[in-house]
XYZ file of C-alpha atoms in Angstrom:
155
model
C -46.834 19.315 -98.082
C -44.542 18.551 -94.893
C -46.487 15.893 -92.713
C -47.009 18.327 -89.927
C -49.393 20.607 -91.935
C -50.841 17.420 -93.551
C -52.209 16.589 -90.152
C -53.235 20.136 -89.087
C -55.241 19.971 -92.048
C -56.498 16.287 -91.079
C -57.238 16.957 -88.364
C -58.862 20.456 -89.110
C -61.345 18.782 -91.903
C -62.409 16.201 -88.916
C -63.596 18.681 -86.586
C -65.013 21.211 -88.872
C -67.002 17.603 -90.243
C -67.656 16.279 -86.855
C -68.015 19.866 -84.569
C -69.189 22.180 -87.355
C -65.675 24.284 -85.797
C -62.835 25.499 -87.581
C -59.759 25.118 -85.341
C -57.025 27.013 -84.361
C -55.259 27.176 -87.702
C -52.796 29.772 -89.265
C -55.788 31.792 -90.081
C -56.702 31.979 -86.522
C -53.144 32.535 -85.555
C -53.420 35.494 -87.715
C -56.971 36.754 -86.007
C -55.151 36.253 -82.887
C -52.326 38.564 -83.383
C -54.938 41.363 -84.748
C -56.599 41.283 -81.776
C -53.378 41.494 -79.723
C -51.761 44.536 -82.078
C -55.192 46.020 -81.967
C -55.006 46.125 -78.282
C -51.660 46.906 -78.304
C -52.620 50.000 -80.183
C -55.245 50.828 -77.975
C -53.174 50.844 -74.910
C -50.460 53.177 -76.755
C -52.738 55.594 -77.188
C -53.466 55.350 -73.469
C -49.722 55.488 -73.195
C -49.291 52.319 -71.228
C -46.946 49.917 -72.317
C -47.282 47.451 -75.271
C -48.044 43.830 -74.350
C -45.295 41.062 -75.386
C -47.325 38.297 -77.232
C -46.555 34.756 -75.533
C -47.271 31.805 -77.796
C -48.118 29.689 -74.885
C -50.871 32.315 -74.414
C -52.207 32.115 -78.140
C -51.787 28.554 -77.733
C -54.020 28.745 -75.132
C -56.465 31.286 -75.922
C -57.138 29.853 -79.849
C -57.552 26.041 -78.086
C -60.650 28.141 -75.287
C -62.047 29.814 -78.361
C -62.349 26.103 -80.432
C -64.095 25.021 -77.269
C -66.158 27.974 -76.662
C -67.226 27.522 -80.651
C -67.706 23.699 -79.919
C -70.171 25.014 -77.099
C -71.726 27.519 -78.776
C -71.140 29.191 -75.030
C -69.121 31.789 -74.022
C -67.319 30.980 -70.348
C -64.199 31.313 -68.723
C -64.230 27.346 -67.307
C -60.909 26.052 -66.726
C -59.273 29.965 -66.702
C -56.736 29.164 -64.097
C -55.664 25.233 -65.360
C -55.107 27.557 -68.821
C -53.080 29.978 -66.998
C -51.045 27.386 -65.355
C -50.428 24.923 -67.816
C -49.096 28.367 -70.016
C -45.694 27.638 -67.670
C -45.847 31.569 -67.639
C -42.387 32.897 -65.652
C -42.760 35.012 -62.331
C -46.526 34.736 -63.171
C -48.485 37.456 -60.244
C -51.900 38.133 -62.229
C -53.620 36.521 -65.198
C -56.915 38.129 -67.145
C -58.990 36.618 -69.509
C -61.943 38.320 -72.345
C -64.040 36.153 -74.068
C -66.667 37.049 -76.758
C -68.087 36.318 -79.995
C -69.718 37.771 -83.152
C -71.873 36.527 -85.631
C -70.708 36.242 -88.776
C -67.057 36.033 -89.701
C -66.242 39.084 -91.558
C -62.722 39.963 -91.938
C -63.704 43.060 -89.184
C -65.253 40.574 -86.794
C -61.847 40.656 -84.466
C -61.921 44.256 -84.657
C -65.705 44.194 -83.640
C -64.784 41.766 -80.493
C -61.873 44.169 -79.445
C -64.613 46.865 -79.605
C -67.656 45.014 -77.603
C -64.686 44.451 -75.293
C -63.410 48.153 -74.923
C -67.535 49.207 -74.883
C -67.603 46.588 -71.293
C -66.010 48.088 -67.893
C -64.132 44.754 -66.836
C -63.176 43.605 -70.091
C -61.701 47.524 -70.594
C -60.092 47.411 -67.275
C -57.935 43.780 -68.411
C -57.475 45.772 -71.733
C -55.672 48.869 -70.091
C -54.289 46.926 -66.953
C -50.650 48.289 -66.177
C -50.533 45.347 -64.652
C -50.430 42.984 -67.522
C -46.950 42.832 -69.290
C -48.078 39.683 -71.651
C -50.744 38.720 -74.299
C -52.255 35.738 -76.336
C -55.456 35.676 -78.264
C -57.218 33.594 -80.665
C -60.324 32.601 -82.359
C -62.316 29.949 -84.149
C -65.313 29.669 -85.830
C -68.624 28.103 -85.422
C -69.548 26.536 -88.734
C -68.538 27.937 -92.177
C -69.704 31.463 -91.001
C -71.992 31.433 -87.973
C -69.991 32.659 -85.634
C -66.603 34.197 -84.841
C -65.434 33.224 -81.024
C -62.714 35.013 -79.656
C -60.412 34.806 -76.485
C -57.940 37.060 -75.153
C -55.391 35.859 -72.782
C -53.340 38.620 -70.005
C -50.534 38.057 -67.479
C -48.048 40.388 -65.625
C-alpha cells in the first residue's frame, strides 16, 4: 500500500474512532461526482450548460460536509474563506447547497440532489447560467446515521 493511502486510511480510522465521521475518502470522492453529473444532467435537460468539476471545489465541499457531519449541523459558516482559499480564476459569483439524509443508502446523493431541486434557492444555484464550475462531496455521520452533503458553484 503506497504511504499516502496508508495515511488516508490512518487518518480516516482516527476520526471515524474519535468523531463517529467518515472523511472525505475515495468513496466520497465518488458521491461527490454523482451529485455533480446528476446536476449536470439536470441542467441539460434545462438546456443550460454543463458545469466543469474543479477539484479545489470537491476539495472543498467533501472537507464542509466532514465538518457539517462532525456537527451534526447543517450551515454554510466559513462559505466565502472556502470560496477563496479554492484560488478559483476570474472568480465573479460563488453558490453553495448543503443538506443531509438519514441513512446512507447508495440513493442518498440522489435523494439530496432531489430535496435540493424540491427548494427554490437551492434550485435557483442548481440552474444558475451563471455558474460555469462545480465541486461536491459528502461524509457520513457514524457507520450509517447520516449522509451530509455539500455542493460547491462558481462562474
Amino acid at each position: 500500500m503506497p504511504r499516502r493511502n496508508f495515511a488516508r486510511l490512518l487518518m480516516g480510522s482516527l476520526l471515524a474512532s474519535v468523531f463517529g465521521v467518515v472523511p472525505a475518502s475515495s468513496q466520497a470522492a465518488t458521491t461527490g461526482d454523482a451529485i455533480a453529473a446528476q446536476i449536470n444532467k439536470i441542467r441539460a435537460g434545462k438546456g443550460l450548460k454543463r458545469l466543469r468539476v474543479m477539484p479545489r471545489l470537491s476539495a472543498a465541499a467533501r472537507n464542509h460536509s466532514t465538518n457539517l457531519a462532525r456537527s451534526g449541523k447543517i450551515h454554510h459558516n466559513g462559505f466565502s474563506q472556502r470560496i477563496s482559499a479554492a484560488r478559483i480564476p476570474g472568480l465573479r459569483t460563488a453558490g453553495e447547497n448543503v443538506g443531509y439524509i438519514t441513512g446512507c443508502s447508495p440513493s442518498s446523493t440522489n435523494v439530496i440532489v432531489k430535496m435540493w431541486m424540491a427548494s427554490a434557492p437551492h434550485r435557483r444555484n442548481i440552474l444558475s447560467p451563471s455558474f460555469r464550475m462545480i465541486g461536491a462531496g459528502t461524509a457520513l455521520r457514524g457507520r450509517c446515521g447520516a449522509t451530509f452533503a455539500t455542493a460547491e458553484f462558481a462562474g
